[in-house]
PDB file of C-alpha atoms in Angstrom:
ATOM      1  CA  ILE M 102     242.071 276.461  53.170  1.00 56.00           C
ATOM      2  CA  ALA M 103     239.095 277.809  51.234  1.00 66.00           C
ATOM      3  CA  GLY M 104     237.008 275.329  49.342  1.00 93.00           C
ATOM      4  CA  ILE M 105     234.171 272.847  49.495  1.00 97.00           C
ATOM      5  CA  THR M 106     233.654 270.241  52.174  1.00 96.00           C
ATOM      6  CA  GLN M 107     231.377 267.242  51.915  1.00 97.00           C
ATOM      7  CA  ALA M 108     230.189 264.850  54.595  1.00 97.00           C
ATOM      8  CA  PRO M 109     230.193 261.975  55.072  1.00 97.00           C
ATOM      9  CA  THR M 110     233.174 260.744  53.049  1.00 97.00           C
ATOM     10  CA  SER M 111     231.431 257.428  52.544  1.00 97.00           C
ATOM     11  CA  GLN M 112     228.283 255.718  53.726  1.00 97.00           C
ATOM     12  CA  ILE M 113     226.618 252.331  53.466  1.00 97.00           C
ATOM     13  CA  LEU M 114     222.860 252.641  53.671  1.00 95.00           C
ATOM     14  CA  ALA M 115     219.984 250.190  53.766  1.00 97.00           C
ATOM     15  CA  ALA M 116     217.397 250.591  51.046  1.00 97.00           C
ATOM     16  CA  GLY M 117     214.413 252.618  52.171  1.00 97.00           C
ATOM     17  CA  ARG M 118     216.383 254.735  54.611  1.00 97.00           C
ATOM     18  CA  ARG M 119     216.576 258.508  54.464  1.00 97.00           C
ATOM     19  CA  MET M 120     219.977 260.102  53.982  1.00 97.00           C
ATOM     20  CA  THR M 121     221.260 263.663  53.741  1.00 98.00           C
ATOM     21  CA  LEU M 122     224.591 264.437  52.119  1.00 98.00           C
ATOM     22  CA  ARG M 123     226.084 267.661  53.379  1.00 98.00           C
ATOM     23  CA  CYS M 124     227.966 270.271  51.377  1.00 98.00           C
ATOM     24  CA  THR M 125     229.466 273.541  52.574  1.00 98.00           C
ATOM     25  CA  GLN M 126     231.517 276.108  50.681  1.00 97.00           C
ATOM     26  CA  ASP M 127     233.377 279.092  52.065  1.00 95.00           C
ATOM     27  CA  MET M 128     234.058 280.937  48.819  1.00 93.00           C
ATOM     28  CA  ARG M 129     230.763 282.884  48.890  1.00 93.00           C
ATOM     29  CA  HIS M 130     229.874 281.474  45.496  1.00 93.00           C
ATOM     30  CA  ASN M 131     226.278 282.120  44.542  1.00 93.00           C
ATOM     31  CA  ALA M 132     225.733 278.910  42.577  1.00 95.00           C
ATOM     32  CA  MET M 133     225.981 275.350  43.894  1.00 97.00           C
ATOM     33  CA  TYR M 134     225.474 271.981  42.253  1.00 98.00           C
ATOM     34  CA  TRP M 135     225.116 268.288  42.992  1.00 98.00           C
ATOM     35  CA  TYR M 136     226.425 265.687  40.544  1.00 98.00           C
ATOM     36  CA  ARG M 137     226.623 261.931  40.614  1.00 97.00           C
ATOM     37  CA  GLN M 138     229.414 260.037  38.910  1.00 96.00           C
ATOM     38  CA  ASP M 139     228.804 256.545  37.615  1.00 93.00           C
ATOM     39  CA  LEU M 140     231.154 254.392  35.552  1.00 85.00           C
ATOM     40  CA  GLY M 141     230.724 255.102  31.870  1.00 83.00           C
ATOM     41  CA  LEU M 142     228.191 257.860  32.477  1.00 85.00           C
ATOM     42  CA  GLY M 143     230.409 260.735  33.501  1.00 89.00           C
ATOM     43  CA  LEU M 144     229.136 263.510  35.748  1.00 94.00           C
ATOM     44  CA  ARG M 145     225.388 263.963  35.719  1.00 95.00           C
ATOM     45  CA  LEU M 146     223.690 266.967  37.291  1.00 96.00           C
ATOM     46  CA  ILE M 147     221.088 266.154  39.950  1.00 98.00           C
ATOM     47  CA  HIS M 148     220.016 269.568  41.249  1.00 98.00           C
ATOM     48  CA  TYR M 149     221.435 273.050  41.291  1.00 97.00           C
ATOM     49  CA  SER M 150     220.922 276.413  42.927  1.00 97.00           C
ATOM     50  CA  ASN M 151     221.887 279.719  41.304  1.00 94.00           C
ATOM     51  CA  THR M 152     221.388 281.672  44.507  1.00 94.00           C
ATOM     52  CA  ALA M 153     220.222 281.175  48.069  1.00 95.00           C
ATOM     53  CA  GLY M 154     216.496 280.493  48.183  1.00 96.00           C
ATOM     54  CA  THR M 155     216.234 279.044  44.667  1.00 96.00           C
ATOM     55  CA  THR M 156     216.796 275.551  43.290  1.00 97.00           C
ATOM     56  CA  GLY M 157     216.461 273.834  39.929  1.00 97.00           C
ATOM     57  CA  LYS M 158     216.329 270.304  38.562  1.00 97.00           C
ATOM     58  CA  GLY M 159     219.178 268.815  36.621  1.00 96.00           C
ATOM     59  CA  GLU M 160     219.397 265.784  34.371  1.00 94.00           C
ATOM     60  CA  VAL M 161     218.659 263.122  37.013  1.00 96.00           C
ATOM     61  CA  PRO M 162     216.599 264.724  39.843  1.00 98.00           C
ATOM     62  CA  ASP M 163     214.196 261.864  40.659  1.00 97.00           C
ATOM     63  CA  GLY M 164     214.568 260.500  44.177  1.00 97.00           C
ATOM     64  CA  TYR M 165     216.554 263.511  45.369  1.00 98.00           C
ATOM     65  CA  SER M 166     215.701 266.849  46.940  1.00 98.00           C
ATOM     66  CA  VAL M 167     217.749 269.886  47.850  1.00 98.00           C
ATOM     67  CA  SER M 168     217.405 273.095  49.803  1.00 97.00           C
ATOM     68  CA  ARG M 169     219.414 276.312  49.825  1.00 97.00           C
ATOM     69  CA  ALA M 170     218.637 278.212  53.003  1.00 97.00           C
ATOM     70  CA  ASN M 171     221.881 280.215  52.862  1.00 97.00           C
ATOM     71  CA  THR M 172     224.834 280.867  50.568  1.00 96.00           C
ATOM     72  CA  ASP M 173     227.213 278.353  52.100  1.00 97.00           C
ATOM     73  CA  ASP M 174     225.196 275.145  52.512  1.00 98.00           C
ATOM     74  CA  PHE M 175     223.518 272.926  49.932  1.00 98.00           C
ATOM     75  CA  PRO M 176     222.365 269.581  51.381  1.00 98.00           C
ATOM     76  CA  LEU M 177     221.156 266.746  49.167  1.00 98.00           C
ATOM     77  CA  THR M 178     218.490 264.426  50.591  1.00 98.00           C
ATOM     78  CA  LEU M 179     217.516 260.946  49.505  1.00 97.00           C
ATOM     79  CA  ALA M 180     214.079 260.475  51.035  1.00 95.00           C
ATOM     80  CA  SER M 181     213.972 256.698  50.563  1.00 97.00           C
ATOM     81  CA  ALA M 182     217.224 255.316  49.175  1.00 97.00           C
ATOM     82  CA  VAL M 183     217.252 252.678  46.429  1.00 97.00           C
ATOM     83  CA  PRO M 184     220.193 250.564  45.175  1.00 97.00           C
ATOM     84  CA  SER M 185     220.338 252.526  41.889  1.00 97.00           C
ATOM     85  CA  GLN M 186     221.386 255.542  43.940  1.00 98.00           C
ATOM     86  CA  THR M 187     224.671 253.814  44.719  1.00 97.00           C
ATOM     87  CA  SER M 188     227.177 256.273  43.311  1.00 97.00           C
ATOM     88  CA  VAL M 189     229.813 258.863  44.089  1.00 97.00           C
ATOM     89  CA  TYR M 190     228.261 262.246  44.742  1.00 98.00           C
ATOM     90  CA  PHE M 191     230.088 265.508  44.109  1.00 98.00           C
ATOM     91  CA  CYS M 192     229.063 268.934  45.270  1.00 98.00           C
ATOM     92  CA  ALA M 193     230.355 271.946  43.348  1.00 97.00           C
ATOM     93  CA  SER M 194     230.149 275.717  43.478  1.00 96.00           C
ATOM     94  CA  ARG M 195     230.680 278.565  41.066  1.00 93.00           C
ATOM     95  CA  ARG M 196     230.594 282.342  41.190  1.00 86.00           C
ATOM     96  CA  LEU M 197     228.154 283.335  38.479  1.00 79.00           C
ATOM     97  CA  ALA M 198     229.461 286.560  36.932  1.00 72.00           C
ATOM     98  CA  GLY M 199     229.030 286.564  33.189  1.00 64.00           C
ATOM     99  CA  GLY M 200     229.401 282.826  32.794  1.00 60.00           C
ATOM    100  CA  THR M 201     233.199 282.625  32.665  1.00 68.00           C
ATOM    101  CA  ASP M 202     233.965 281.600  36.190  1.00 78.00           C
ATOM    102  CA  THR M 203     235.534 278.364  37.249  1.00 86.00           C
ATOM    103  CA  GLN M 204     233.464 275.717  38.976  1.00 91.00           C
ATOM    104  CA  TYR M 205     235.066 273.987  41.951  1.00 94.00           C
ATOM    105  CA  PHE M 206     234.280 270.524  43.257  1.00 97.00           C
ATOM    106  CA  GLY M 207     234.276 268.946  46.673  1.00 97.00           C
ATOM    107  CA  PRO M 208     236.057 265.660  47.423  1.00 96.00           C
ATOM    108  CA  GLY M 209     232.934 263.547  47.007  1.00 97.00           C
ATOM    109  CA  THR M 210     230.763 261.187  49.040  1.00 98.00           C
ATOM    110  CA  ARG M 211     230.753 257.496  48.142  1.00 97.00           C
ATOM    111  CA  LEU M 212     227.301 256.112  48.839  1.00 98.00           C
ATOM    112  CA  THR M 213     226.365 252.445  48.738  1.00 97.00           C
ATOM    113  CA  VAL M 214     222.698 251.479  49.037  1.00 97.00           C
ATOM    114  CA  LEU M 215     222.078 247.827  49.849  1.00 96.00           C
TER     115      LEU M 215
ATOM    116  CA  ASP Y 255     220.703 263.420  23.862  1.00 71.00           C
ATOM    117  CA  GLN Y 256     224.292 264.143  24.784  1.00 82.00           C
ATOM    118  CA  GLN Y 257     225.239 267.767  24.269  1.00 92.00           C
ATOM    119  CA  VAL Y 258     228.905 267.163  25.098  1.00 95.00           C
ATOM    120  CA  LYS Y 259     230.605 264.068  23.770  1.00 96.00           C
ATOM    121  CA  GLN Y 260     233.974 262.542  24.457  1.00 96.00           C
ATOM    122  CA  ASN Y 261     234.092 259.677  22.020  1.00 92.00           C
ATOM    123  CA  SER Y 262     237.304 258.084  23.254  1.00 94.00           C
ATOM    124  CA  PRO Y 263     236.804 256.334  26.611  1.00 94.00           C
ATOM    125  CA  SER Y 264     240.539 255.810  26.961  1.00 96.00           C
ATOM    126  CA  LEU Y 265     243.885 256.883  25.545  1.00 97.00           C
ATOM    127  CA  SER Y 266     247.426 255.608  26.106  1.00 98.00           C
ATOM    128  CA  VAL Y 267     250.453 257.780  25.402  1.00 98.00           C
ATOM    129  CA  GLN Y 268     254.180 257.363  25.886  1.00 98.00           C
ATOM    130  CA  GLU Y 269     255.835 259.630  28.418  1.00 98.00           C
ATOM    131  CA  GLY Y 270     257.263 262.728  26.745  1.00 97.00           C
ATOM    132  CA  ARG Y 271     254.909 262.540  23.763  1.00 98.00           C
ATOM    133  CA  ILE Y 272     251.829 264.641  23.085  1.00 98.00           C
ATOM    134  CA  SER Y 273     248.424 263.680  24.472  1.00 98.00           C
ATOM    135  CA  ILE Y 274     245.410 264.916  22.528  1.00 98.00           C
ATOM    136  CA  LEU Y 275     241.995 264.604  24.098  1.00 98.00           C
ATOM    137  CA  ASN Y 276     238.960 265.466  22.013  1.00 98.00           C
ATOM    138  CA  CYS Y 277     235.496 266.754  22.759  1.00 98.00           C
ATOM    139  CA  ASP Y 278     232.525 267.524  20.513  1.00 98.00           C
ATOM    140  CA  TYR Y 279     229.419 269.485  21.354  1.00 97.00           C
ATOM    141  CA  THR Y 280     226.055 270.030  19.733  1.00 96.00           C
ATOM    142  CA  ASN Y 281     224.748 273.234  21.326  1.00 95.00           C
ATOM    143  CA  SER Y 282     225.980 276.213  19.302  1.00 95.00           C
ATOM    144  CA  MET Y 283     224.973 278.522  22.142  1.00 94.00           C
ATOM    145  CA  PHE Y 284     227.705 277.191  24.434  1.00 94.00           C
ATOM    146  CA  ASP Y 285     230.109 280.041  25.105  1.00 92.00           C
ATOM    147  CA  TYR Y 286     232.451 278.707  27.753  1.00 93.00           C
ATOM    148  CA  PHE Y 287     234.376 275.462  27.778  1.00 95.00           C
ATOM    149  CA  LEU Y 288     236.438 273.837  30.494  1.00 95.00           C
ATOM    150  CA  TRP Y 289     238.590 270.777  31.052  1.00 97.00           C
ATOM    151  CA  TYR Y 290     238.733 268.997  34.377  1.00 97.00           C
ATOM    152  CA  LYS Y 291     241.110 266.322  35.578  1.00 97.00           C
ATOM    153  CA  LYS Y 292     240.071 263.642  38.038  1.00 96.00           C
ATOM    154  CA  TYR Y 293     242.177 261.233  40.034  1.00 95.00           C
ATOM    155  CA  PRO Y 294     240.572 258.214  41.738  1.00 92.00           C
ATOM    156  CA  ALA Y 295     238.884 258.970  45.058  1.00 90.00           C
ATOM    157  CA  GLU Y 296     239.191 262.719  44.531  1.00 94.00           C
ATOM    158  CA  GLY Y 297     236.923 265.433  43.199  1.00 95.00           C
ATOM    159  CA  PRO Y 298     237.464 266.819  39.704  1.00 96.00           C
ATOM    160  CA  THR Y 299     239.955 269.675  39.569  1.00 96.00           C
ATOM    161  CA  PHE Y 300     239.890 272.523  37.084  1.00 94.00           C
ATOM    162  CA  LEU Y 301     242.600 272.378  34.450  1.00 96.00           C
ATOM    163  CA  ILE Y 302     242.031 274.986  31.760  1.00 96.00           C
ATOM    164  CA  SER Y 303     239.195 276.871  30.093  1.00 94.00           C
ATOM    165  CA  ILE Y 304     238.429 278.818  26.946  1.00 95.00           C
ATOM    166  CA  SER Y 305     235.812 281.367  26.025  1.00 93.00           C
ATOM    167  CA  SER Y 306     234.025 281.114  22.690  1.00 93.00           C
ATOM    168  CA  ILE Y 307     235.600 284.391  21.588  1.00 94.00           C
ATOM    169  CA  LYS Y 308     238.989 282.694  21.488  1.00 95.00           C
ATOM    170  CA  ASP Y 309     240.335 279.730  19.558  1.00 96.00           C
ATOM    171  CA  LYS Y 310     243.301 278.875  21.736  1.00 97.00           C
ATOM    172  CA  ASN Y 311     244.318 279.126  25.362  1.00 97.00           C
ATOM    173  CA  GLU Y 312     247.628 277.951  26.741  1.00 97.00           C
ATOM    174  CA  ASP Y 313     248.781 277.288  30.299  1.00 96.00           C
ATOM    175  CA  GLY Y 314     252.156 275.655  30.635  1.00 97.00           C
ATOM    176  CA  ARG Y 315     252.040 272.155  29.183  1.00 98.00           C
ATOM    177  CA  PHE Y 316     248.299 272.407  28.551  1.00 98.00           C
ATOM    178  CA  THR Y 317     246.676 274.009  25.520  1.00 98.00           C
ATOM    179  CA  VAL Y 318     243.003 274.012  24.620  1.00 98.00           C
ATOM    180  CA  PHE Y 319     241.901 274.587  21.041  1.00 98.00           C
ATOM    181  CA  LEU Y 320     238.374 275.559  20.058  1.00 98.00           C
ATOM    182  CA  ASN Y 321     236.933 275.121  16.575  1.00 97.00           C
ATOM    183  CA  LYS Y 322     233.480 276.700  16.706  1.00 96.00           C
ATOM    184  CA  SER Y 323     232.519 275.870  13.143  1.00 96.00           C
ATOM    185  CA  ALA Y 324     233.179 272.188  13.816  1.00 97.00           C
ATOM    186  CA  LYS Y 325     231.822 272.383  17.389  1.00 97.00           C
ATOM    187  CA  HIS Y 326     234.992 270.710  18.533  1.00 98.00           C
ATOM    188  CA  LEU Y 327     237.565 271.335  21.189  1.00 97.00           C
ATOM    189  CA  SER Y 328     240.722 269.532  22.107  1.00 98.00           C
ATOM    190  CA  LEU Y 329     243.181 269.470  24.973  1.00 98.00           C
ATOM    191  CA  HIS Y 330     246.855 269.044  24.170  1.00 98.00           C
ATOM    192  CA  ILE Y 331     249.334 268.014  26.844  1.00 98.00           C
ATOM    193  CA  VAL Y 332     252.982 268.391  25.889  1.00 98.00           C
ATOM    194  CA  PRO Y 333     255.085 266.704  27.094  1.00 98.00           C
ATOM    195  CA  SER Y 334     252.962 264.065  28.762  1.00 98.00           C
ATOM    196  CA  GLN Y 335     254.068 262.897  32.196  1.00 97.00           C
ATOM    197  CA  PRO Y 336     253.049 259.843  34.244  1.00 96.00           C
ATOM    198  CA  GLY Y 337     251.346 262.171  36.750  1.00 96.00           C
ATOM    199  CA  ASP Y 338     248.980 263.227  33.972  1.00 97.00           C
ATOM    200  CA  SER Y 339     247.358 259.793  34.094  1.00 97.00           C
ATOM    201  CA  ALA Y 340     243.772 260.533  35.131  1.00 97.00           C
ATOM    202  CA  VAL Y 341     240.257 260.859  33.765  1.00 96.00           C
ATOM    203  CA  TYR Y 342     239.707 264.081  31.827  1.00 98.00           C
ATOM    204  CA  PHE Y 343     236.270 265.643  31.538  1.00 97.00           C
ATOM    205  CA  CYS Y 344     235.244 268.221  28.995  1.00 97.00           C
ATOM    206  CA  ALA Y 345     232.464 270.635  30.064  1.00 96.00           C
ATOM    207  CA  ALA Y 346     230.518 273.451  28.454  1.00 95.00           C
ATOM    208  CA  SER Y 347     228.003 276.076  29.441  1.00 91.00           C
ATOM    209  CA  GLU Y 348     225.837 278.817  27.985  1.00 90.00           C
ATOM    210  CA  GLY Y 349     225.962 281.932  30.107  1.00 86.00           C
ATOM    211  CA  ASN Y 350     225.111 281.087  33.705  1.00 85.00           C
ATOM    212  CA  THR Y 351     223.504 277.738  32.952  1.00 89.00           C
ATOM    213  CA  PRO Y 352     224.969 274.683  34.735  1.00 92.00           C
ATOM    214  CA  LEU Y 353     227.980 273.038  33.154  1.00 93.00           C
ATOM    215  CA  VAL Y 354     227.269 270.038  30.946  1.00 93.00           C
ATOM    216  CA  PHE Y 355     229.932 267.361  31.145  1.00 94.00           C
ATOM    217  CA  GLY Y 356     231.126 264.700  28.760  1.00 94.00           C
ATOM    218  CA  LYS Y 357     231.559 261.119  29.938  1.00 94.00           C
ATOM    219  CA  GLY Y 358     235.305 261.462  30.305  1.00 95.00           C
ATOM    220  CA  THR Y 359     238.456 260.041  28.742  1.00 97.00           C
ATOM    221  CA  ARG Y 360     240.882 257.971  30.797  1.00 97.00           C
ATOM    222  CA  LEU Y 361     244.453 258.970  29.919  1.00 98.00           C
ATOM    223  CA  SER Y 362     247.299 256.596  30.717  1.00 98.00           C
ATOM    224  CA  VAL Y 363     250.818 257.948  30.313  1.00 98.00           C
ATOM    225  CA  ILE Y 364     253.264 255.094  30.065  1.00 96.00           C
ATOM    226  CA  ALA Y 365     256.806 255.588  31.328  1.00 91.00           C
TER     227      ALA Y 365
END
């Protein structure tokens, strides 16, 4: 089934550790996104990539980095995790073609930083 | 500064009645609007969208209305069903810019 996969499903991490959340899509969408969802704050954009080889900062980029080496993969790295990064992380993708294309989300990664 | 606002954190509706979820935005350059539905422990799923050149889009029980002069859109669900109980997010974009999401409204449909 075509779509977006994320790994791991959930993770408990000690503060100060490095962690990479994986995201892969098989729809050949050119744009990919990382959001975090926190209670009462909705979905906030962390980083995005409009095409392979380019990335941009979203609303809450501090403490996170991304790379886009190819069309399908868009990993999110926490270089040194802190408890405030405890959240549910969603990866999404979208085919940019005039701005009227649907954005699809992965199932999410629940991250707890202790 | 929130560009997309959902001012009602929660809404309760009787089964069979109409659910109306509201969303306001501040950026007049937004030209595409979407509604997403989210169940617990799942990713958001696309529900319905509308382009700024239209004022209404209907898909089965779901209708989205856009009032550009008021910078307001709404999602109507008729009739509401218990399976519609979820968090609903409004989102907007300008061209190919990333979607901006509201904080969500939790809909509870009571049987």
